[in-house]
Coordinates of C-alpha atoms in Angstrom, one line a residue:
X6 CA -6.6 9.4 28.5
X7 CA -6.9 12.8 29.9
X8 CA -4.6 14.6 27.9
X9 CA -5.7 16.2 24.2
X10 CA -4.4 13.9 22.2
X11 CA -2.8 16.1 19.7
X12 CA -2.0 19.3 21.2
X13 CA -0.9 21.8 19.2
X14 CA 2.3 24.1 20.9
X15 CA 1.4 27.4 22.6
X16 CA 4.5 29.1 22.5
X17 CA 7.0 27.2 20.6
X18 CA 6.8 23.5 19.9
X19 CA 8.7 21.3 22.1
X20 CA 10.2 19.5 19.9
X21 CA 11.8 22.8 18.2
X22 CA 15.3 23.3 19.2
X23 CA 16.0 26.2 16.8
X24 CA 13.4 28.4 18.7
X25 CA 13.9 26.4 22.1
X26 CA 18.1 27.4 21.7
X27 CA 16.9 31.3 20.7
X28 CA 15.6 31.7 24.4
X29 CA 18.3 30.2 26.0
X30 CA 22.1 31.5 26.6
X31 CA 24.4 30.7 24.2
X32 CA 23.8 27.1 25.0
X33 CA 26.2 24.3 23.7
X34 CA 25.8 21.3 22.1
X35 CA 24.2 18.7 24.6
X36 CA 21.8 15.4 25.0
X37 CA 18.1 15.7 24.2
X38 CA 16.4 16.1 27.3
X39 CA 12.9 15.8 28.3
X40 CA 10.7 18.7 27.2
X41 CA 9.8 20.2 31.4
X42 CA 13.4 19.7 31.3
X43 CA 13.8 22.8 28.5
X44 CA 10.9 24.7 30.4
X45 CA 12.9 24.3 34.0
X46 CA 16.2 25.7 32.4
X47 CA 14.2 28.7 30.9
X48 CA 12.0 29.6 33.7
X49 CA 14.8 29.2 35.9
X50 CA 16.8 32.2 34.1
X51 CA 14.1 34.2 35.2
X52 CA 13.9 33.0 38.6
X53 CA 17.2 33.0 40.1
X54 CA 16.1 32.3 43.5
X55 CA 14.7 29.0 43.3
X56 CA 11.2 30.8 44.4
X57 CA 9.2 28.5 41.8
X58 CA 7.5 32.2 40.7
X59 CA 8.4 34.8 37.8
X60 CA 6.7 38.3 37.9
X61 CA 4.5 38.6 35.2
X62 CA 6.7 41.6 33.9
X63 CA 9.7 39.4 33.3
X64 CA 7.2 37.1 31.1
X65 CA 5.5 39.4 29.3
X66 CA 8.9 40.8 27.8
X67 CA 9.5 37.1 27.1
X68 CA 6.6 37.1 24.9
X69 CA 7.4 40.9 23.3
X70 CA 10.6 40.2 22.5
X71 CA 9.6 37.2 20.8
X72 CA 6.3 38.5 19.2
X73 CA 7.4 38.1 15.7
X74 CA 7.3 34.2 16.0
X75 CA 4.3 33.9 17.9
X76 CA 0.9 33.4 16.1
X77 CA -1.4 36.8 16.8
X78 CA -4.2 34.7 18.7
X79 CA -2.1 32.6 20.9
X80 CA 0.0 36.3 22.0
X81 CA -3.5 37.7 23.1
X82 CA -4.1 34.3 25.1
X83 CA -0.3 34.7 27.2
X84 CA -0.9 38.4 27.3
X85 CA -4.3 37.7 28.9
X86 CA -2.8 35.6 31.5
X87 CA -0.1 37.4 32.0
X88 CA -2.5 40.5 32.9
X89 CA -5.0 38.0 34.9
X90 CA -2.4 37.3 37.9
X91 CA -3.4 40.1 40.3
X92 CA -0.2 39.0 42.4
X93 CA 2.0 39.9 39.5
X94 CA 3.5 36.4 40.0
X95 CA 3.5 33.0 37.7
X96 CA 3.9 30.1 39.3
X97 CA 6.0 27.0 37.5
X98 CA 2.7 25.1 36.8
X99 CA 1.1 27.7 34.7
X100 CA 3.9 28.8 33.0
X101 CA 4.7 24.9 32.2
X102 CA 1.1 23.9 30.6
X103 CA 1.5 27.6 28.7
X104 CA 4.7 25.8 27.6
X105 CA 3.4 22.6 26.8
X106 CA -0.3 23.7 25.7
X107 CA -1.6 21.6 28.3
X108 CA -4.0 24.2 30.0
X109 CA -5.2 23.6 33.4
X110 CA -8.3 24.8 35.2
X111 CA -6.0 27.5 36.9
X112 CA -5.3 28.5 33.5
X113 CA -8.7 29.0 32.3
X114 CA -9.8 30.3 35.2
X115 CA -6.9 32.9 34.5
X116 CA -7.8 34.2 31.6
X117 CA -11.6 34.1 31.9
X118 CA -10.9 36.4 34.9
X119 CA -8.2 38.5 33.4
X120 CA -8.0 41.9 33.9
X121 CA -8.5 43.2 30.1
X122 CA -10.6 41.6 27.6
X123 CA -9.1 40.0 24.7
X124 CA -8.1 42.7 21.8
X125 CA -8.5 40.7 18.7
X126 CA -11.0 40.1 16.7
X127 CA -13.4 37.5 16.4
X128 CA -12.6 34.6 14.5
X129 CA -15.7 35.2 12.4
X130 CA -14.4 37.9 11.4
X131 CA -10.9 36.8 10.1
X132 CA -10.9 37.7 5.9
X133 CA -8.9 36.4 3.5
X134 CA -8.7 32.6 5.0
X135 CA -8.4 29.3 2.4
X136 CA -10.5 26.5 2.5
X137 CA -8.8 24.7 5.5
X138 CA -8.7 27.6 7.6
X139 CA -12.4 28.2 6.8
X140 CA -13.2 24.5 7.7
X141 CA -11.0 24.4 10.7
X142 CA -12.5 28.0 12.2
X143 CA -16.4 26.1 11.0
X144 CA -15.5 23.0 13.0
X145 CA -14.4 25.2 16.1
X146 CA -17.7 27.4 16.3
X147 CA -19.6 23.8 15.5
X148 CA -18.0 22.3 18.9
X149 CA -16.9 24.7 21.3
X150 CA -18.9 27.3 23.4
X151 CA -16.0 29.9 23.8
X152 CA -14.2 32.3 21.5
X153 CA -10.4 31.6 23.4
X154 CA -11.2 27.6 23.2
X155 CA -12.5 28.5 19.6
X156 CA -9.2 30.2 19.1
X157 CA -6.6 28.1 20.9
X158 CA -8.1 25.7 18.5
X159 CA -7.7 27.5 15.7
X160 CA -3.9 28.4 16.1
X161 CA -3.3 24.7 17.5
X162 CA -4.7 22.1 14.7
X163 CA -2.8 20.5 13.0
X164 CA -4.7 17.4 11.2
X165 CA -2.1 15.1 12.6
X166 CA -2.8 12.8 13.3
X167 CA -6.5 13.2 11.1
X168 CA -9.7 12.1 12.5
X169 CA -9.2 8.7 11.7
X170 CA -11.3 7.1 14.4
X171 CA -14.3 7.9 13.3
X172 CA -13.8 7.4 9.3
X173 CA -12.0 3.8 9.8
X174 CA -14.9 2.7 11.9
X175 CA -17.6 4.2 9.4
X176 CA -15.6 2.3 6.7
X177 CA -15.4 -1.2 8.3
X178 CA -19.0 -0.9 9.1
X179 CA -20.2 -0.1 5.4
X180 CA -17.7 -2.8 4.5
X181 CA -19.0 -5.5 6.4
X182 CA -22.7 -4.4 5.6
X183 CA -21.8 -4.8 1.2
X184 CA -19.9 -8.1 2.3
X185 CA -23.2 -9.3 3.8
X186 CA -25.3 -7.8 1.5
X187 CA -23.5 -9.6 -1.5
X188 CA -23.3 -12.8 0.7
X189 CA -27.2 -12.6 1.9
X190 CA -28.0 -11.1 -1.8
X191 CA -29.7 -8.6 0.5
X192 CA -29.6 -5.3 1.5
X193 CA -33.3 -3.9 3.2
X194 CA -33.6 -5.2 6.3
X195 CA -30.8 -8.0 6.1
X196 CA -31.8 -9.2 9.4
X197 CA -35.2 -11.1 8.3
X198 CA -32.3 -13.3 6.4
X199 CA -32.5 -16.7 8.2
X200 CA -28.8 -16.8 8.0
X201 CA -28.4 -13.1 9.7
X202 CA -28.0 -14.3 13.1
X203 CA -25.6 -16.9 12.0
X204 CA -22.7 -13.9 11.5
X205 CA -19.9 -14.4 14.6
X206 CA -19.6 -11.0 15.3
X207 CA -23.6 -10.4 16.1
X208 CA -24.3 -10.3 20.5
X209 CA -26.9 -13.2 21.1
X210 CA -28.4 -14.2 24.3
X211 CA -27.3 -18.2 23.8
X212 CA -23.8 -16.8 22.9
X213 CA -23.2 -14.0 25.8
X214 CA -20.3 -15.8 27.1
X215 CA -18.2 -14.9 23.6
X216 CA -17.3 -11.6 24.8
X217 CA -16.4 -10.2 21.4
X218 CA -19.9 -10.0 20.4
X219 CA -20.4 -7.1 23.3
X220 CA -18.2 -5.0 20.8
X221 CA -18.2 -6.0 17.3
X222 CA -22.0 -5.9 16.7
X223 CA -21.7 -2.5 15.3
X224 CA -20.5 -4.1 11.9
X225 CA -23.5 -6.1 11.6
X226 CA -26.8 -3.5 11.0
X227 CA -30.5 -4.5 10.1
X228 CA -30.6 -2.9 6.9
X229 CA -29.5 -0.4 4.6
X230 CA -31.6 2.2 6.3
X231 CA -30.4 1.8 9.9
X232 CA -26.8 1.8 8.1
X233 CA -27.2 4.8 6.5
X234 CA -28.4 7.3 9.2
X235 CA -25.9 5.9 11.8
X236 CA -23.0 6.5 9.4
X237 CA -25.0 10.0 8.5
X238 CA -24.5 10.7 12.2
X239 CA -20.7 9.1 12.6
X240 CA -19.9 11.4 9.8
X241 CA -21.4 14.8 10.8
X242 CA -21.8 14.4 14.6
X243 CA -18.3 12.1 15.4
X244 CA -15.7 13.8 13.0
X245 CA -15.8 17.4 13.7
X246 CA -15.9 16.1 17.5
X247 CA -13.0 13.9 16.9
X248 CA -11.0 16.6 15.2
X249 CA -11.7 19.0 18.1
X250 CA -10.9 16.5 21.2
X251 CA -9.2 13.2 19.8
X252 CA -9.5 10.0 18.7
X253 CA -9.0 8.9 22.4
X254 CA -11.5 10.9 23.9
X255 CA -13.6 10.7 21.4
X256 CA -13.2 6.9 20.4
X257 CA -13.8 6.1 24.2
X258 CA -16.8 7.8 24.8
X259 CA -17.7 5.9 21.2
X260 CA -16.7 2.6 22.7
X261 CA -18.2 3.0 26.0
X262 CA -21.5 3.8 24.4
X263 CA -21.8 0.7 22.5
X264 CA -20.6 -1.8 25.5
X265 CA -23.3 -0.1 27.5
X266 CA -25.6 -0.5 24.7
X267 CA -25.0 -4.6 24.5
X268 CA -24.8 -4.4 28.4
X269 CA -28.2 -2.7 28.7
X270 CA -30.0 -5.5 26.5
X271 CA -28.5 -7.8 28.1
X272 CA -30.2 -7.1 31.4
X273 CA -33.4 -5.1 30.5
X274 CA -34.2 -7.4 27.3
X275 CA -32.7 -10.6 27.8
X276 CA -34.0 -12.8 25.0
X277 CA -33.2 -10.2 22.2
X278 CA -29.8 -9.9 19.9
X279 CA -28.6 -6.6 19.3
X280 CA -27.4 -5.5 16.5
X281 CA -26.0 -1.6 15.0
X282 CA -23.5 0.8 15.9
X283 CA -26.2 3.1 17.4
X284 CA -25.2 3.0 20.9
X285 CA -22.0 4.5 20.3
X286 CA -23.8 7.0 17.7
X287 CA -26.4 7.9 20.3
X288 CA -23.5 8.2 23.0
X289 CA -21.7 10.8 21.0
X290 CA -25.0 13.0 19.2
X291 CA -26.5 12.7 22.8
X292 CA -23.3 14.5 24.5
X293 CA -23.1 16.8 21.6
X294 CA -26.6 18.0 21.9
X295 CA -26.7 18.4 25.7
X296 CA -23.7 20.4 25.2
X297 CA -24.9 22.6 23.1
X298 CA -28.4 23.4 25.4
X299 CA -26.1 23.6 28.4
X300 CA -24.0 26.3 26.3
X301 CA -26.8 27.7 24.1
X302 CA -25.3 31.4 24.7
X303 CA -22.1 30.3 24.0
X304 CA -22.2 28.2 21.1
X305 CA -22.1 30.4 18.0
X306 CA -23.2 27.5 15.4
X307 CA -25.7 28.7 12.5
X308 CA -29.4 27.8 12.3
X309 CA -28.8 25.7 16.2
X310 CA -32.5 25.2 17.2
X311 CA -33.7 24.0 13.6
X312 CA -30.4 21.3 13.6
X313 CA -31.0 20.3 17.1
X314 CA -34.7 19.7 16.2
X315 CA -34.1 17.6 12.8
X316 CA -31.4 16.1 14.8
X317 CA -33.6 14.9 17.4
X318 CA -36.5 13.5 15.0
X319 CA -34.0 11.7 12.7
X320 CA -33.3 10.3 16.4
X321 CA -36.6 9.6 16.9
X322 CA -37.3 8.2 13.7
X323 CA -34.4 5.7 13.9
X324 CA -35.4 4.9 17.6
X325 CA -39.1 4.3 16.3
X326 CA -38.2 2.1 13.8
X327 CA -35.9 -0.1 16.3
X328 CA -39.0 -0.5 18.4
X329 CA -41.2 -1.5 15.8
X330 CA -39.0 -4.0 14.3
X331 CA -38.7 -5.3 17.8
X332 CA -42.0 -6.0 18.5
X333 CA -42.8 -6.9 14.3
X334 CA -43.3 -10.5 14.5
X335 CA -40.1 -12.5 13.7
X336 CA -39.4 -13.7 10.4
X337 CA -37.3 -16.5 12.2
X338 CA -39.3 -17.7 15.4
X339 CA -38.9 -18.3 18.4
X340 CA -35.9 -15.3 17.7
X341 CA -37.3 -12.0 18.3
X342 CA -35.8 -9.2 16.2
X343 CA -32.8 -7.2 17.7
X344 CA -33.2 -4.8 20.7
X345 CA -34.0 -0.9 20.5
X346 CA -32.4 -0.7 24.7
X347 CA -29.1 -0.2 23.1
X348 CA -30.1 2.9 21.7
X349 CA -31.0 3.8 25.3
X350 CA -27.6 2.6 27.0
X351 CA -25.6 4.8 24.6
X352 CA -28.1 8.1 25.3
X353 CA -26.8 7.1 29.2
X354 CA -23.5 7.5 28.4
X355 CA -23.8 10.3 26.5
X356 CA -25.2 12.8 28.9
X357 CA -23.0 11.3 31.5
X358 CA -19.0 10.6 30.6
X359 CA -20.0 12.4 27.2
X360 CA -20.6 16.1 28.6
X361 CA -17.6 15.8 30.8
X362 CA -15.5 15.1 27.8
X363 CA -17.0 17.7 25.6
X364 CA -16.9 20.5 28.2
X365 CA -13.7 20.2 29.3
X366 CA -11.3 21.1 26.0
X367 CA -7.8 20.4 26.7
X368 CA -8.8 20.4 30.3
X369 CA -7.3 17.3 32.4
X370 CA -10.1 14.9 32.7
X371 CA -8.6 13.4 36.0
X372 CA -8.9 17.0 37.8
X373 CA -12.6 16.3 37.2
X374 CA -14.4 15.0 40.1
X375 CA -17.9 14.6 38.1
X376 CA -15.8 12.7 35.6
X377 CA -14.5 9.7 38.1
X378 CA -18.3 9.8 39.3
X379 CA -19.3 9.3 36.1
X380 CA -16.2 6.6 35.7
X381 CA -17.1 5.0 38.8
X382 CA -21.4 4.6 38.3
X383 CA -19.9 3.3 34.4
X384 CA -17.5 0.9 36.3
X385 CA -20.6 -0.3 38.8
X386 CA -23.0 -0.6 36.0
X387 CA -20.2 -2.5 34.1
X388 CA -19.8 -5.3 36.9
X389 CA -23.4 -5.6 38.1
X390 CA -23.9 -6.3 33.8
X391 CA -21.1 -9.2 34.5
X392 CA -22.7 -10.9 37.2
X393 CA -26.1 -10.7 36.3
X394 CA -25.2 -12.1 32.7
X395 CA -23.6 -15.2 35.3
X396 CA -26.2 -15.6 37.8
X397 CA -29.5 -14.2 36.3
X398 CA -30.1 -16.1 33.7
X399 CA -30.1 -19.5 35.4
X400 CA -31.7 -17.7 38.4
X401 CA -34.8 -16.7 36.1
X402 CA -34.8 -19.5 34.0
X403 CA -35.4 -17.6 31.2
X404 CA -36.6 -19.7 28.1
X405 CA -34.1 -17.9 25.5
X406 CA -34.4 -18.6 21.4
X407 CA -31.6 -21.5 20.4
X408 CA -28.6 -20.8 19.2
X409 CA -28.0 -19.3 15.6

């Protein structure tokens, strides 16, 4: 869960035995072996001694003498480091994620405090690229706040896997909305239908204990209007993101928006159904956007205050209409329309788990100590949700609406 889930290779792919056999001795035909494996034999050749160091001279002739298969921007990133170590000494670790393209804090912190700035130009400033290569380098100044995360990014996607998170929920959610639609012979504001609520996969009070329904409400949306700016949002907000960090990363901090969401009603608007995928959508837009303030400098995206404010009223404006709808007097009573708290629950995790994913690129999320604080108020707010779903309920002896 803490690793990039599709790391592209910093030096040579792992998985490359060709370029893997050119830095190696003569080496005869043998097993596979596990990738470290390849990285101990090599970095042992330079380090006879068992010390668990190389000098930094011994490594960058590594990287000169194999310049000509190296990508230009991922050589400035090695040299960098290679500059950075004031002790003129890599350790095993380093030299392992620089391998692997798994870069640790240490290696950030190396490079951000290297010793010469990078030489290459900005990838802004790159001519001549095609259509992917200009969407990829667009995606990277959308996302991230630094030019060497901009351009480890760069070098390192692959589309493979693709973002296919993202577009396989959008799909299933449009699908189920035109099955319902056809089904209902309705499509603005499906949910004054008086057989709406009679759909398995919507969360209602009466039926908390079918735990599905915490989850699959966000195929089920009100209408055609709170469909369409949620998969607005999925599409521009969740797939650049996705491409950048992962579907795991991504689809978790999607997922633990909208359990919150159903979570949250359940305990702060008890005798309401829920209904939308805008807790996750609000999870993932509200971590994006607090990104971006908390790296205004940084982030190099076009025209970033007027986006972040239509962003914020097409927020607003959804989130208004959930209220109102709320509160509009039910065309089905005593069943109030579906909640607007969900909203709320996914803004939560958003600025919570959300930012820790989003500022830590590639970064190991378990070296995070704000991330298993995060984790662990998610996990708390999780299990108090669980038991006052038991207890509270009969405790308060609520009068809820009767089952669908």
């Amino acid at each position: 869960m803490g690793e990039h889930p599709s790391p592209g290779p910093a030096v040579a792919a792992c998985a490359d035995a060709e370029r893997i056999e050119e830095l190696e001795p003569e080496a005869e035909e043998r097993p596979p072996v596990a990738p470290e494996d390849h990285w101990k034999a090599l970095f042992d050749q330079f380090d006879p001694g068992n010390t668990g160091y190389i000098s930094t001279g011994k490594f960058r002739s590594l990287l000169e003498s194999h310049s000509s298969k190296l990508d230009p921007h991922k050589r400035d990133v090695l040299l960098a480091l290679a500059d950075s170590h004031a002790d003129g000494q890599i350790c095993y670790q380093d030299f392992v994620n620089l391998m692997s393209n798994k870069r640790s804090n240490s290696f950030r912190q190396a490079i951000l405090q290297g010793n010469r700035r990078l030489c290459s130009k900005a990838l802004l400033e790159e001519k001549g690229l095609n259509l992917s290569q200009r969407l990829i380098r667009h995606v990277a100044y959308e996302t991230l706040p630094r030019e060497i995360d901009r351009k480890w990014y760069y070098d390192s996607y692959t589309c493979c896997p693709p973002p296919w998170f993202m577009i396989t929920v959008t799909l299933l959610e449009v699908a189920f909305f035109l099955y319902n639609g056809v089904s209902l012979d309705q499509f603005v504001l499906q949910v004054t239908h008086p057989r709406y609520l009679k759909n398995s996969l919507v969360y209602h009070p009466q039926l908390r204990a079918q735990a599905w329904r915490y989850l699959t409400y966000i195929f089920m949306h009100a209408g055609i209007e709170h469909l369409g700016l949620n998969v607005v949002l999925q599409l521009l907000v969740g797939v650049p993101l996705e491409m950048v960090h992962g579907a795991t990363r991504i689809g978790l901090v999607y997922v633990a928006g909208v359990v919150a969401g159903s979570l949250a009603v359940s305990v702060a608007d008890m005798t309401a159904p829920v209904v939308g995928s805008s807790g996750g959508v609000y999870a993932l837009v509200s971590a994006h956007l607090a990104n971006i303030v908390m790296n205004w400098s940084g982030m190099k995206c076009q025209f970033k205050l007027l986006r972040m404010a239509v962003a914020l009223v097409c927020m607003s404006m959804e989130f208004g209409r959930a209220v109102w709808l709320r509160f509009h007097p039910s065309a089905y009573p005593p069943c109030p329309h579906p909640s607007f708290v969900a909203h709320l629950g996914g803004v939560a995790v958003g600025i919570t788990l959300g930012v820790v994913v989003l500022r830590n690129y590639e970064q190991r999320l378990q070296d995070q100590s704000l991330w298993w604080i995060f984790v662990a108020m998610y996990t708390i707010f999780v299990l108090f949700a669980v038991f006052w779903n038991i207890f509270a309920y009969t405790l308060l002896d609520l009068k809820l609406p009767p089952p669908p």
